[in-house]
Amino acid sequence: MEGDGREALLKAVETAENGRNEESLKTKLWRENKKMWVVAGPAIFTRFSTFGINVISQAFVGHIGSTELAAYALVFTLLTRFANGLLLGAASGLETLCGQAYGAGQYHMLGIYLQRSWIVLIVLSTALVPVYVFATPILIGLGQDEIIAEEAGKIALWFIPVVYSFIVSFSCQMYLQAQSKNMIITYLAVFSLSIHIFLSWLLVVKFHYGIPGAMVSTILAYWIPNIGQLIFVTWGGCPETWKGFSTLAFKDLWPVIKLSLSSGAMLCLELWYNAILILLTGNLKNARVEVDALSICLNINGWEMMISIGFLSAAGVRVANELGKGDSRAAKFAVVNIVMVSLAIGVVLFTFFLLFRGRLAYIFTNENDVAREVAHLSPLLAFSILLNSVQPVLSGVAVGAGWQSIVVYVNLGCYYLIGIPFGVLLGYVIKLQVQGVWIGMLLGTLIQTIALMVITKRTDWDNQVSMARKRINRWFVEDQHEHEHEHEHEHEPTHQSA
């Protein structure tokens, strides 16, 4: 009887402990998801709105003419996605620095890092201008159709102000996300998107201004949120982290440049990889239909990528914040949680796009042959979406931890030594056309995703904490405003009562 009573007591204790463990896991998940969605929710919504600017522009351009649509697709997918990747990647170096400094409580450093990022991004943007000025000869040299390349050259000049808009847009987003203050960006993005829809209709449909009308609306849609963000940051929206313009922004620039360039290379290699799909397709038979269909597929894929990039931002911020605080277990838990949530959304979207196939093509085009080609490519689009639900999140982990340079080598190997050669082999040699190119490149993405999963799983997070601490301490500079305030107090006369 005593033995039975003991067993019952042990079982009761074990059940109670399991209940407590389960409750603590639920509590951890709840807290982590709240922190994650504070960053991911606005980031996804903002990315949707920003990407929506291009989709709206493309939809209006597509109804001007098929040559204009193919030209716009070339400029946006080939040139602007390259610029976008380079500048967004360079700005993601700011996400590493701001996230870790904020986690460590070094709030005034965020404003200094933001100004350093502006300097780097202005130089990079200016270096990209000749690519847009000489877009026509560059595209012809890459084997694109001459008529499409001529039209693309005219459209490319309109994109120069868009490239400069990325300086403020990306850097302010990284700066505000690190503090979980990015709701303001969402409001501005929605306002801008609403204006863009109205202006595009007014200038393209009502007044028939064609490409100039569509591009004027696009430029305004990019710059309106930037003005709002600058006002918010510099006029009291971030009192802890923005202490005004400082000459310290020009100090220790080289480490920031190195991190920005490795971050830029990492993300640029990923976005350029998709752009190469368009480049390779431009050399196939029936190039106009293939480019139009593929650009529509990549646009839809781009919408889903906005969700993934939102989770990339969340992963970067959560990992950087926890490493800055010195909590390796919380950083690891954040990684697992974000990957699982993003994958679940990816599975739902994978199923949706397999079911609807080519019906969504008619949003972008009136031509049946283009819509049929989109339907044919839909299974590959669905698999791309599934892979995109995991891979960018793991890239976000790299951004948060600050090991972008490792991912550069992974991307080079998987994308450019495996994906593209296999794509060329299947598309050109085995004659599978655009499907072959895409299958080969999906193989590269799959191998890259597996490689990042292995790296993340084998990461020593305690070591990452010590590396983050070293980085924070190495680049720390004293808050001039606090120092001046203390100095004033030291020299204040002491008044003794009579």
Coordinates of N, CA and C in Angstrom, one line a residue, residues 13 29 44 52 67 74 135 143 151 168 195 238 256 259 288 352 365 371 388:
V13 N 3.6 14.6 -8.7 CA 4.6 15.6 -8.7 C 5.1 15.7 -10.2
L29 N 6.5 31.4 -25.5 CA 6.1 31.5 -26.8 C 5.2 32.8 -27.0
I44 N 6.3 43.8 -42.4 CA 5.6 43.1 -43.5 C 4.6 44.0 -44.2
G52 N 4.0 47.3 -53.3 CA 2.8 47.6 -54.0 C 2.9 48.8 -54.9
T67 N 5.5 46.1 -75.0 CA 6.9 46.5 -75.0 C 7.3 47.3 -73.8
L74 N 12.4 44.8 -67.1 CA 13.9 44.7 -67.2 C 14.5 45.7 -66.3
A135 N 21.9 52.4 -69.3 CA 21.1 51.2 -69.3 C 20.9 50.5 -70.6
G143 N 22.6 41.0 -74.2 CA 21.8 40.1 -75.1 C 20.3 40.3 -75.1
E151 N 13.6 51.2 -75.0 CA 12.5 51.7 -74.1 C 13.0 51.6 -72.7
V168 N 17.3 57.0 -47.4 CA 16.5 57.4 -46.2 C 15.6 56.2 -45.8
I195 N -2.0 57.6 -52.4 CA -1.8 58.7 -53.3 C -1.3 58.1 -54.7
C238 N 12.3 60.1 -31.5 CA 13.2 59.2 -30.8 C 14.2 59.9 -29.9
V256 N 32.4 50.3 -40.2 CA 31.0 50.4 -40.6 C 30.9 50.1 -42.1
L259 N 31.3 46.3 -42.7 CA 30.1 45.5 -42.4 C 29.0 45.8 -43.4
R288 N 9.6 38.0 -75.6 CA 8.7 38.9 -75.0 C 7.6 38.3 -74.1
F352 N -2.1 27.8 -51.8 CA -3.0 28.8 -52.5 C -2.6 28.9 -53.9
T365 N -1.9 41.7 -67.1 CA -1.9 41.7 -68.5 C -3.3 41.3 -69.1
A371 N -0.8 34.9 -70.0 CA -1.5 34.3 -68.9 C -1.3 32.8 -68.9
N388 N 11.2 30.4 -49.9 CA 11.4 31.8 -49.5 C 10.8 32.0 -48.0

